[in-house]
Amino acid sequence: MNSINIPEIFARSRASFEALRQLSVANRAVCLKQLQYLLQERMEDIVQTVCGETGKVPAEVLFSDLYPCLSATRWYRRHLPRLARSRRVSLSLLLVGNTAQEEYRPAGSVLVISPWNFPFQLAFLPTLAALSAGCSVVLKPSSLTPKTGLLIAELFEQAGFPANAVQVLTGGAETVQTALEQSPARVFFTGSTDTGKIVATRCAQKLIPCLLELGGKAPAIILPDADLNRTARGITYGAFVNRGQTCVAVTRVLVPQSIAEPFYTQLITQVNGLQEGRDYGPLLLPQRLNDLRRSIQAALAQGARVLTGQPDRPDQPLVLTGVTPDMSLFNEECFAPVLCLTTFDTIPHAIELANHAHYGLSASVWGQDKKTLQAVVSQLQAGHISVNDVVKGVGAAELSFGGLKDSGWGRYHAQDGFNFFSDKISIFRARSTGAELNWFPYTPRLYTQIKNFLEAFYGGKIGRLQVWLDLLALRRRTK
Ligand code: NAD
């Protein structure tokens, strides 16, 4: 599909949005039910397509790509009537007697741009939220995973959503630029921070609301009372899942000096037990490793040490100790199987180190004392925080997800996903038949009455009786 067709694709998408509008919420929920069955029936197709395009190991696709989509589809199907329902809102004193409500309307035809590292999940989930809210979607998957994008569109169509409710645009940066010129009602972007800034700038020029899910540099803080075996296993998983090509991958581990040696021993055992082909597939963009190699060399020159792995092979699991905040390796996203360890003496120091990076997507804390764990959690700058686990919570259909700082803005999953793709409209209905209190003429007497009322109601300066008398007088004025 070349860029010449992009305006046509958006025209079809807008027509499909009109068809979607005719679909009741109950019928939308029926389509979601069908979608849930299709995801499960076509599990093997999905796994094969993703594995074929990325080389991932099949178990990885089931856990990280498919499971979150099944779970989220079920969640939206069950909660859609509640999410889409309009709500009555009670009004404060001066407005009492009138009625108000808020309702959600689908935003329109939207653009979803997704990356290659979890190509099914990260294209499917925003598309699902958009369709649940009643929007049509133009999906721009990564140019490395177009077949996965096409499969997603096929599944939504088979589920009974109107024709062209999900269309796929293949291509790269230029395709996105042309698509943005079509003024989609929303842009949902998942990808690197640098690209996110480009997309956000274009959206700002057209005042298109955009949601940005960007890069990460997740810290893990180990507390002195942590179960070292579980922690070492969990961190090995968190660091090397999908061969480190994961936005929420653990990349910086902060270890108390007092337990550094026993923890390192456990970690080496776990990392050396990893097997390519069983636990993870290939690195998809090895050409991106040159910058990382330079950062590793610089870190080694500044005092970092190799715990396991080969410093010139960051495509293989590599663990470095003594990585400090003044090294670029401590701050830059690696997107490769490279884990950095840093020791600390006090918990405030660990929190300072964790928050040092300009990313704020996810973090984890490992330990046993609940009070200390909570104290650390409450100070971490990350959109998602795990306690004694990693990565898994990101796939929870019920939990909101999104980053702080350079990791993006906006939240999705569950209600937040539905809200992003909706316009929230507030409706105020007057009950009285005469003139309203605030209408002209603005007489001096009206000024005093309103002032007394505001002071009494919000500040309590004058007796309530006087206020009620004034209020009665005001009401009489409107007759
Ligand atoms: P990327 O930024 O290179 O590409 C993302 C998408 O943007 C792709 O569809 C790509 O075709 C498109 N694109 C690329 N250049 C563009 C440009 N100049 N203008 C407009 N669009 C452009 O990212 P990637 O390499 O596909 O994915 C890896 C990145 O995504 C990592 O930084 C990772 O942390 C991040 N990521 C974030 C999350 C999250 O939820 N926060 C999830 C997964 C990946």
PDB file of N, CA and C in Angstrom, residues 148-240:
ATOM      1  N   THR A 148       1.724  -9.099  10.981  1.00  0.00           N
ATOM      2  CA  THR A 148       1.028  -9.127  12.278  1.00  0.00           C
ATOM      3  C   THR A 148      -0.073  -8.074  12.275  1.00  0.00           C
ATOM      4  N   GLY A 149       0.227  -6.900  11.720  1.00  0.00           N
ATOM      5  CA  GLY A 149      -0.788  -5.842  11.635  1.00  0.00           C
ATOM      6  C   GLY A 149      -1.975  -6.288  10.793  1.00  0.00           C
ATOM      7  N   LEU A 150      -1.685  -6.923   9.644  1.00  0.00           N
ATOM      8  CA  LEU A 150      -2.773  -7.369   8.759  1.00  0.00           C
ATOM      9  C   LEU A 150      -3.630  -8.436   9.431  1.00  0.00           C
ATOM     10  N   LEU A 151      -2.975  -9.298  10.208  1.00  0.00           N
ATOM     11  CA  LEU A 151      -3.726 -10.337  10.921  1.00  0.00           C
ATOM     12  C   LEU A 151      -4.679  -9.706  11.944  1.00  0.00           C
ATOM     13  N   ILE A 152      -4.222  -8.665  12.608  1.00  0.00           N
ATOM     14  CA  ILE A 152      -5.079  -7.979  13.599  1.00  0.00           C
ATOM     15  C   ILE A 152      -6.322  -7.411  12.900  1.00  0.00           C
ATOM     16  N   ALA A 153      -6.121  -6.759  11.753  1.00  0.00           N
ATOM     17  CA  ALA A 153      -7.264  -6.188  11.022  1.00  0.00           C
ATOM     18  C   ALA A 153      -8.243  -7.290  10.629  1.00  0.00           C
ATOM     19  N   GLU A 154      -7.694  -8.412  10.194  1.00  0.00           N
ATOM     20  CA  GLU A 154      -8.539  -9.541   9.778  1.00  0.00           C
ATOM     21  C   GLU A 154      -9.379 -10.045  10.960  1.00  0.00           C
ATOM     22  N   LEU A 155      -8.760 -10.136  12.134  1.00  0.00           N
ATOM     23  CA  LEU A 155      -9.479 -10.642  13.313  1.00  0.00           C
ATOM     24  C   LEU A 155     -10.644  -9.721  13.687  1.00  0.00           C
ATOM     25  N   PHE A 156     -10.416  -8.421  13.636  1.00  0.00           N
ATOM     26  CA  PHE A 156     -11.499  -7.486  13.987  1.00  0.00           C
ATOM     27  C   PHE A 156     -12.629  -7.578  12.970  1.00  0.00           C
ATOM     28  N   GLU A 157     -12.267  -7.756  11.697  1.00  0.00           N
ATOM     29  CA  GLU A 157     -13.316  -7.856  10.680  1.00  0.00           C
ATOM     30  C   GLU A 157     -14.130  -9.136  10.878  1.00  0.00           C
ATOM     31  N   GLN A 158     -13.398 -10.244  11.140  1.00  0.00           N
ATOM     32  CA  GLN A 158     -14.094 -11.525  11.355  1.00  0.00           C
ATOM     33  C   GLN A 158     -14.990 -11.482  12.593  1.00  0.00           C
ATOM     34  N   ALA A 159     -14.613 -10.639  13.543  1.00  0.00           N
ATOM     35  CA  ALA A 159     -15.400 -10.548  14.781  1.00  0.00           C
ATOM     36  C   ALA A 159     -16.724  -9.829  14.557  1.00  0.00           C
ATOM     37  N   GLY A 160     -16.911  -9.230  13.390  1.00  0.00           N
ATOM     38  CA  GLY A 160     -18.205  -8.621  13.084  1.00  0.00           C
ATOM     39  C   GLY A 160     -18.203  -7.098  13.118  1.00  0.00           C
ATOM     40  N   PHE A 161     -17.055  -6.482  13.351  1.00  0.00           N
ATOM     41  CA  PHE A 161     -17.022  -5.013  13.279  1.00  0.00           C
ATOM     42  C   PHE A 161     -17.221  -4.607  11.809  1.00  0.00           C
ATOM     43  N   PRO A 162     -17.767  -3.409  11.539  1.00  0.00           N
ATOM     44  CA  PRO A 162     -18.041  -3.014  10.157  1.00  0.00           C
ATOM     45  C   PRO A 162     -16.788  -3.044   9.275  1.00  0.00           C
ATOM     46  N   ALA A 163     -17.010  -3.147   7.965  1.00  0.00           N
ATOM     47  CA  ALA A 163     -15.890  -3.166   7.021  1.00  0.00           C
ATOM     48  C   ALA A 163     -15.025  -1.934   7.220  1.00  0.00           C
ATOM     49  N   ASN A 164     -13.718  -2.115   7.136  1.00  0.00           N
ATOM     50  CA  ASN A 164     -12.733  -1.032   7.265  1.00  0.00           C
ATOM     51  C   ASN A 164     -12.671  -0.410   8.667  1.00  0.00           C
ATOM     52  N   ALA A 165     -13.274  -1.079   9.644  1.00  0.00           N
ATOM     53  CA  ALA A 165     -13.174  -0.571  11.021  1.00  0.00           C
ATOM     54  C   ALA A 165     -11.705  -0.545  11.448  1.00  0.00           C
ATOM     55  N   VAL A 166     -10.928  -1.530  10.975  1.00  0.00           N
ATOM     56  CA  VAL A 166      -9.470  -1.520  11.197  1.00  0.00           C
ATOM     57  C   VAL A 166      -8.806  -1.700   9.832  1.00  0.00           C
ATOM     58  N   GLN A 167      -8.019  -0.736   9.428  1.00  0.00           N
ATOM     59  CA  GLN A 167      -7.247  -0.853   8.182  1.00  0.00           C
ATOM     60  C   GLN A 167      -5.771  -0.708   8.521  1.00  0.00           C
ATOM     61  N   VAL A 168      -4.948  -1.346   7.705  1.00  0.00           N
ATOM     62  CA  VAL A 168      -3.510  -1.333   7.998  1.00  0.00           C
ATOM     63  C   VAL A 168      -2.773  -0.505   6.955  1.00  0.00           C
ATOM     64  N   LEU A 169      -1.906   0.356   7.454  1.00  0.00           N
ATOM     65  CA  LEU A 169      -1.008   1.139   6.601  1.00  0.00           C
ATOM     66  C   LEU A 169       0.375   0.575   6.788  1.00  0.00           C
ATOM     67  N   THR A 170       1.005   0.107   5.739  1.00  0.00           N
ATOM     68  CA  THR A 170       2.375  -0.366   5.912  1.00  0.00           C
ATOM     69  C   THR A 170       3.331   0.749   5.498  1.00  0.00           C
ATOM     70  N   GLY A 171       4.536   0.706   6.060  1.00  0.00           N
ATOM     71  CA  GLY A 171       5.520   1.735   5.711  1.00  0.00           C
ATOM     72  C   GLY A 171       6.217   2.257   6.951  1.00  0.00           C
ATOM     73  N   GLY A 172       7.011   3.295   6.776  1.00  0.00           N
ATOM     74  CA  GLY A 172       7.797   3.835   7.878  1.00  0.00           C
ATOM     75  C   GLY A 172       7.454   5.281   8.169  1.00  0.00           C
ATOM     76  N   ALA A 173       8.515   6.084   8.385  1.00  0.00           N
ATOM     77  CA  ALA A 173       8.333   7.466   8.824  1.00  0.00           C
ATOM     78  C   ALA A 173       7.458   8.287   7.869  1.00  0.00           C
ATOM     79  N   GLU A 174       7.713   8.137   6.560  1.00  0.00           N
ATOM     80  CA  GLU A 174       6.949   8.954   5.587  1.00  0.00           C
ATOM     81  C   GLU A 174       5.469   8.635   5.627  1.00  0.00           C
ATOM     82  N   THR A 175       5.181   7.360   5.789  1.00  0.00           N
ATOM     83  CA  THR A 175       3.772   6.934   5.862  1.00  0.00           C
ATOM     84  C   THR A 175       3.105   7.623   7.051  1.00  0.00           C
ATOM     85  N   VAL A 176       3.814   7.651   8.186  1.00  0.00           N
ATOM     86  CA  VAL A 176       3.228   8.276   9.383  1.00  0.00           C
ATOM     87  C   VAL A 176       3.006   9.771   9.137  1.00  0.00           C
ATOM     88  N   GLN A 177       3.978  10.411   8.515  1.00  0.00           N
ATOM     89  CA  GLN A 177       3.841  11.857   8.257  1.00  0.00           C
ATOM     90  C   GLN A 177       2.601  12.126   7.416  1.00  0.00           C
ATOM     91  N   THR A 178       2.416  11.337   6.341  1.00  0.00           N
ATOM     92  CA  THR A 178       1.246  11.549   5.470  1.00  0.00           C
ATOM     93  C   THR A 178      -0.036  11.230   6.229  1.00  0.00           C
ATOM     94  N   ALA A 179       0.012  10.195   7.042  1.00  0.00           N
ATOM     95  CA  ALA A 179      -1.193   9.822   7.808  1.00  0.00           C
ATOM     96  C   ALA A 179      -1.583  10.947   8.771  1.00  0.00           C
ATOM     97  N   LEU A 180      -0.587  11.593   9.373  1.00  0.00           N
ATOM     98  CA  LEU A 180      -0.905  12.668  10.326  1.00  0.00           C
ATOM     99  C   LEU A 180      -1.553  13.859   9.622  1.00  0.00           C
ATOM    100  N   GLU A 181      -1.213  14.038   8.346  1.00  0.00           N
ATOM    101  CA  GLU A 181      -1.840  15.137   7.593  1.00  0.00           C
ATOM    102  C   GLU A 181      -3.337  14.919   7.394  1.00  0.00           C
ATOM    103  N   GLN A 182      -3.783  13.691   7.576  1.00  0.00           N
ATOM    104  CA  GLN A 182      -5.221  13.410   7.406  1.00  0.00           C
ATOM    105  C   GLN A 182      -6.025  13.783   8.657  1.00  0.00           C
ATOM    106  N   SER A 183      -5.382  14.370   9.637  1.00  0.00           N
ATOM    107  CA  SER A 183      -6.035  14.811  10.877  1.00  0.00           C
ATOM    108  C   SER A 183      -6.868  13.727  11.558  1.00  0.00           C
ATOM    109  N   PRO A 184      -6.224  12.603  11.919  1.00  0.00           N
ATOM    110  CA  PRO A 184      -6.981  11.611  12.699  1.00  0.00           C
ATOM    111  C   PRO A 184      -7.463  12.234  14.016  1.00  0.00           C
ATOM    112  N   ALA A 185      -8.554  11.683  14.550  1.00  0.00           N
ATOM    113  CA  ALA A 185      -9.134  12.277  15.767  1.00  0.00           C
ATOM    114  C   ALA A 185      -8.238  12.052  16.986  1.00  0.00           C
ATOM    115  N   ARG A 186      -7.466  10.986  16.984  1.00  0.00           N
ATOM    116  CA  ARG A 186      -6.499  10.702  18.049  1.00  0.00           C
ATOM    117  C   ARG A 186      -5.291  10.029  17.418  1.00  0.00           C
ATOM    118  N   VAL A 187      -4.130  10.194  18.053  1.00  0.00           N
ATOM    119  CA  VAL A 187      -2.949   9.429  17.641  1.00  0.00           C
ATOM    120  C   VAL A 187      -2.438   8.688  18.861  1.00  0.00           C
ATOM    121  N   PHE A 188      -2.298   7.391  18.710  1.00  0.00           N
ATOM    122  CA  PHE A 188      -1.753   6.562  19.794  1.00  0.00           C
ATOM    123  C   PHE A 188      -0.410   6.050  19.304  1.00  0.00           C
ATOM    124  N   PHE A 189       0.673   6.474  19.959  1.00  0.00           N
ATOM    125  CA  PHE A 189       2.012   6.114  19.481  1.00  0.00           C
ATOM    126  C   PHE A 189       2.749   5.274  20.511  1.00  0.00           C
ATOM    127  N   THR A 190       3.301   4.150  20.085  1.00  0.00           N
ATOM    128  CA  THR A 190       4.228   3.384  20.928  1.00  0.00           C
ATOM    129  C   THR A 190       5.534   3.250  20.152  1.00  0.00           C
ATOM    130  N   GLY A 191       6.632   3.631  20.771  1.00  0.00           N
ATOM    131  CA  GLY A 191       7.926   3.533  20.104  1.00  0.00           C
ATOM    132  C   GLY A 191       8.984   4.267  20.910  1.00  0.00           C
ATOM    133  N   SER A 192      10.054   4.655  20.238  1.00  0.00           N
ATOM    134  CA  SER A 192      11.170   5.273  20.954  1.00  0.00           C
ATOM    135  C   SER A 192      10.833   6.725  21.332  1.00  0.00           C
ATOM    136  N   THR A 193      11.559   7.225  22.309  1.00  0.00           N
ATOM    137  CA  THR A 193      11.323   8.598  22.772  1.00  0.00           C
ATOM    138  C   THR A 193      11.621   9.596  21.650  1.00  0.00           C
ATOM    139  N   ASP A 194      12.680   9.352  20.887  1.00  0.00           N
ATOM    140  CA  ASP A 194      13.023  10.292  19.811  1.00  0.00           C
ATOM    141  C   ASP A 194      11.899  10.379  18.776  1.00  0.00           C
ATOM    142  N   THR A 195      11.390   9.225  18.347  1.00  0.00           N
ATOM    143  CA  THR A 195      10.303   9.248  17.359  1.00  0.00           C
ATOM    144  C   THR A 195       9.044   9.840  17.981  1.00  0.00           C
ATOM    145  N   GLY A 196       8.802   9.520  19.245  1.00  0.00           N
ATOM    146  CA  GLY A 196       7.627  10.053  19.930  1.00  0.00           C
ATOM    147  C   GLY A 196       7.610  11.578  19.916  1.00  0.00           C
ATOM    148  N   LYS A 197       8.793  12.174  20.071  1.00  0.00           N
ATOM    149  CA  LYS A 197       8.855  13.651  20.058  1.00  0.00           C
ATOM    150  C   LYS A 197       8.487  14.191  18.673  1.00  0.00           C
ATOM    151  N   ILE A 198       8.935  13.495  17.634  1.00  0.00           N
ATOM    152  CA  ILE A 198       8.602  13.934  16.266  1.00  0.00           C
ATOM    153  C   ILE A 198       7.088  13.855  16.060  1.00  0.00           C
ATOM    154  N   VAL A 199       6.505  12.731  16.462  1.00  0.00           N
ATOM    155  CA  VAL A 199       5.056  12.534  16.275  1.00  0.00           C
ATOM    156  C   VAL A 199       4.279  13.567  17.100  1.00  0.00           C
ATOM    157  N   ALA A 200       4.724  13.788  18.349  1.00  0.00           N
ATOM    158  CA  ALA A 200       4.011  14.743  19.220  1.00  0.00           C
ATOM    159  C   ALA A 200       4.070  16.156  18.636  1.00  0.00           C
ATOM    160  N   THR A 201       5.202  16.503  18.028  1.00  0.00           N
ATOM    161  CA  THR A 201       5.332  17.841  17.430  1.00  0.00           C
ATOM    162  C   THR A 201       4.339  18.013  16.287  1.00  0.00           C
ATOM    163  N   ARG A 202       4.227  16.971  15.439  1.00  0.00           N
ATOM    164  CA  ARG A 202       3.270  17.045  14.327  1.00  0.00           C
ATOM    165  C   ARG A 202       1.837  17.121  14.849  1.00  0.00           C
ATOM    166  N   CYS A 203       1.570  16.362  15.886  1.00  0.00           N
ATOM    167  CA  CYS A 203       0.211  16.386  16.456  1.00  0.00           C
ATOM    168  C   CYS A 203      -0.084  17.766  17.044  1.00  0.00           C
ATOM    169  N   ALA A 204       0.916  18.346  17.690  1.00  0.00           N
ATOM    170  CA  ALA A 204       0.695  19.668  18.305  1.00  0.00           C
ATOM    171  C   ALA A 204       0.348  20.694  17.237  1.00  0.00           C
ATOM    172  N   GLN A 205       1.026  20.601  16.074  1.00  0.00           N
ATOM    173  CA  GLN A 205       0.746  21.564  14.996  1.00  0.00           C
ATOM    174  C   GLN A 205      -0.702  21.480  14.534  1.00  0.00           C
ATOM    175  N   LYS A 206      -1.279  20.289  14.664  1.00  0.00           N
ATOM    176  CA  LYS A 206      -2.674  20.121  14.214  1.00  0.00           C
ATOM    177  C   LYS A 206      -3.628  19.990  15.393  1.00  0.00           C
ATOM    178  N   LEU A 207      -3.114  20.179  16.596  1.00  0.00           N
ATOM    179  CA  LEU A 207      -3.903  20.028  17.830  1.00  0.00           C
ATOM    180  C   LEU A 207      -4.624  18.680  17.886  1.00  0.00           C
ATOM    181  N   ILE A 208      -3.896  17.641  17.512  1.00  0.00           N
ATOM    182  CA  ILE A 208      -4.470  16.296  17.605  1.00  0.00           C
ATOM    183  C   ILE A 208      -4.052  15.714  18.960  1.00  0.00           C
ATOM    184  N   PRO A 209      -5.007  15.301  19.798  1.00  0.00           N
ATOM    185  CA  PRO A 209      -4.606  14.686  21.076  1.00  0.00           C
ATOM    186  C   PRO A 209      -3.806  13.411  20.805  1.00  0.00           C
ATOM    187  N   CYS A 210      -2.629  13.303  21.428  1.00  0.00           N
ATOM    188  CA  CYS A 210      -1.847  12.083  21.208  1.00  0.00           C
ATOM    189  C   CYS A 210      -1.434  11.469  22.533  1.00  0.00           C
ATOM    190  N   LEU A 211      -1.303  10.173  22.519  1.00  0.00           N
ATOM    191  CA  LEU A 211      -0.851   9.440  23.703  1.00  0.00           C
ATOM    192  C   LEU A 211       0.476   8.801  23.339  1.00  0.00           C
ATOM    193  N   LEU A 212       1.472   8.957  24.190  1.00  0.00           N
ATOM    194  CA  LEU A 212       2.820   8.497  23.862  1.00  0.00           C
ATOM    195  C   LEU A 212       3.292   7.431  24.852  1.00  0.00           C
ATOM    196  N   GLU A 213       3.574   6.244  24.318  1.00  0.00           N
ATOM    197  CA  GLU A 213       4.155   5.152  25.123  1.00  0.00           C
ATOM    198  C   GLU A 213       5.587   4.989  24.627  1.00  0.00           C
ATOM    199  N   LEU A 214       6.559   5.445  25.414  1.00  0.00           N
ATOM    200  CA  LEU A 214       7.927   5.563  24.892  1.00  0.00           C
ATOM    201  C   LEU A 214       8.925   4.656  25.635  1.00  0.00           C
ATOM    202  N   GLY A 215      10.190   4.993  25.535  1.00  0.00           N
ATOM    203  CA  GLY A 215      11.263   4.128  26.033  1.00  0.00           C
ATOM    204  C   GLY A 215      11.327   4.030  27.555  1.00  0.00           C
ATOM    205  N   GLY A 216      12.204   3.145  28.015  1.00  0.00           N
ATOM    206  CA  GLY A 216      12.343   2.950  29.459  1.00  0.00           C
ATOM    207  C   GLY A 216      13.753   2.552  29.851  1.00  0.00           C
ATOM    208  N   LYS A 217      14.020   2.586  31.126  1.00  0.00           N
ATOM    209  CA  LYS A 217      15.338   2.193  31.658  1.00  0.00           C
ATOM    210  C   LYS A 217      15.076   1.718  33.089  1.00  0.00           C
ATOM    211  N   ALA A 218      14.327   0.612  33.182  1.00  0.00           N
ATOM    212  CA  ALA A 218      13.756   0.231  34.481  1.00  0.00           C
ATOM    213  C   ALA A 218      14.807  -0.118  35.526  1.00  0.00           C
ATOM    214  N   PRO A 219      14.713   0.509  36.698  1.00  0.00           N
ATOM    215  CA  PRO A 219      15.574   0.114  37.809  1.00  0.00           C
ATOM    216  C   PRO A 219      14.902  -0.980  38.644  1.00  0.00           C
ATOM    217  N   ALA A 220      15.734  -1.803  39.291  1.00  0.00           N
ATOM    218  CA  ALA A 220      15.225  -2.756  40.291  1.00  0.00           C
ATOM    219  C   ALA A 220      16.006  -2.473  41.560  1.00  0.00           C
ATOM    220  N   ILE A 221      15.302  -2.190  42.652  1.00  0.00           N
ATOM    221  CA  ILE A 221      15.999  -1.968  43.935  1.00  0.00           C
ATOM    222  C   ILE A 221      15.877  -3.245  44.755  1.00  0.00           C
ATOM    223  N   ILE A 222      17.023  -3.764  45.159  1.00  0.00           N
ATOM    224  CA  ILE A 222      17.007  -4.946  46.026  1.00  0.00           C
ATOM    225  C   ILE A 222      17.245  -4.466  47.457  1.00  0.00           C
ATOM    226  N   LEU A 223      16.354  -4.845  48.362  1.00  0.00           N
ATOM    227  CA  LEU A 223      16.520  -4.448  49.763  1.00  0.00           C
ATOM    228  C   LEU A 223      17.295  -5.538  50.500  1.00  0.00           C
ATOM    229  N   PRO A 224      17.933  -5.188  51.624  1.00  0.00           N
ATOM    230  CA  PRO A 224      18.809  -6.165  52.288  1.00  0.00           C
ATOM    231  C   PRO A 224      18.101  -7.452  52.705  1.00  0.00           C
ATOM    232  N   ASP A 225      16.768  -7.393  52.933  1.00  0.00           N
ATOM    233  CA  ASP A 225      16.079  -8.623  53.381  1.00  0.00           C
ATOM    234  C   ASP A 225      15.444  -9.395  52.220  1.00  0.00           C
ATOM    235  N   ALA A 226      15.828  -9.112  50.976  1.00  0.00           N
ATOM    236  CA  ALA A 226      15.215  -9.798  49.826  1.00  0.00           C
ATOM    237  C   ALA A 226      15.610 -11.271  49.807  1.00  0.00           C
ATOM    238  N   ASP A 227      14.704 -12.090  49.282  1.00  0.00           N
ATOM    239  CA  ASP A 227      15.005 -13.507  49.043  1.00  0.00           C
ATOM    240  C   ASP A 227      15.898 -13.543  47.789  1.00  0.00           C
ATOM    241  N   LEU A 228      17.168 -13.826  47.990  1.00  0.00           N
ATOM    242  CA  LEU A 228      18.132 -13.641  46.895  1.00  0.00           C
ATOM    243  C   LEU A 228      17.901 -14.584  45.723  1.00  0.00           C
ATOM    244  N   ASN A 229      17.452 -15.807  46.013  1.00  0.00           N
ATOM    245  CA  ASN A 229      17.248 -16.738  44.913  1.00  0.00           C
ATOM    246  C   ASN A 229      16.096 -16.276  44.020  1.00  0.00           C
ATOM    247  N   ARG A 230      14.947 -15.951  44.653  1.00  0.00           N
ATOM    248  CA  ARG A 230      13.800 -15.483  43.857  1.00  0.00           C
ATOM    249  C   ARG A 230      14.154 -14.187  43.115  1.00  0.00           C
ATOM    250  N   THR A 231      14.867 -13.306  43.819  1.00  0.00           N
ATOM    251  CA  THR A 231      15.207 -12.021  43.210  1.00  0.00           C
ATOM    252  C   THR A 231      16.121 -12.217  41.998  1.00  0.00           C
ATOM    253  N   ALA A 232      17.118 -13.086  42.150  1.00  0.00           N
ATOM    254  CA  ALA A 232      18.043 -13.311  41.026  1.00  0.00           C
ATOM    255  C   ALA A 232      17.296 -13.911  39.839  1.00  0.00           C
ATOM    256  N   ARG A 233      16.376 -14.837  40.121  1.00  0.00           N
ATOM    257  CA  ARG A 233      15.605 -15.458  39.023  1.00  0.00           C
ATOM    258  C   ARG A 233      14.690 -14.429  38.363  1.00  0.00           C
ATOM    259  N   GLY A 234      14.026 -13.631  39.204  1.00  0.00           N
ATOM    260  CA  GLY A 234      13.101 -12.624  38.678  1.00  0.00           C
ATOM    261  C   GLY A 234      13.826 -11.581  37.851  1.00  0.00           C
ATOM    262  N   ILE A 235      14.969 -11.154  38.349  1.00  0.00           N
ATOM    263  CA  ILE A 235      15.708 -10.108  37.629  1.00  0.00           C
ATOM    264  C   ILE A 235      16.292 -10.664  36.326  1.00  0.00           C
ATOM    265  N   THR A 236      16.708 -11.909  36.342  1.00  0.00           N
ATOM    266  CA  THR A 236      17.205 -12.517  35.097  1.00  0.00           C
ATOM    267  C   THR A 236      16.078 -12.534  34.059  1.00  0.00           C
ATOM    268  N   TYR A 237      14.874 -12.893  34.509  1.00  0.00           N
ATOM    269  CA  TYR A 237      13.735 -12.876  33.585  1.00  0.00           C
ATOM    270  C   TYR A 237      13.470 -11.441  33.104  1.00  0.00           C
ATOM    271  N   GLY A 238      13.378 -10.517  34.052  1.00  0.00           N
ATOM    272  CA  GLY A 238      13.034  -9.130  33.711  1.00  0.00           C
ATOM    273  C   GLY A 238      14.051  -8.481  32.784  1.00  0.00           C
ATOM    274  N   ALA A 239      15.325  -8.877  32.921  1.00  0.00           N
ATOM    275  CA  ALA A 239      16.368  -8.251  32.095  1.00  0.00           C
ATOM    276  C   ALA A 239      16.450  -8.872  30.706  1.00  0.00           C
ATOM    277  N   PHE A 240      16.221 -10.194  30.627  1.00  0.00           N
ATOM    278  CA  PHE A 240      16.519 -10.882  29.369  1.00  0.00           C
ATOM    279  C   PHE A 240      15.287 -11.375  28.618  1.00  0.00           C
TER     280      PHE A 240
END
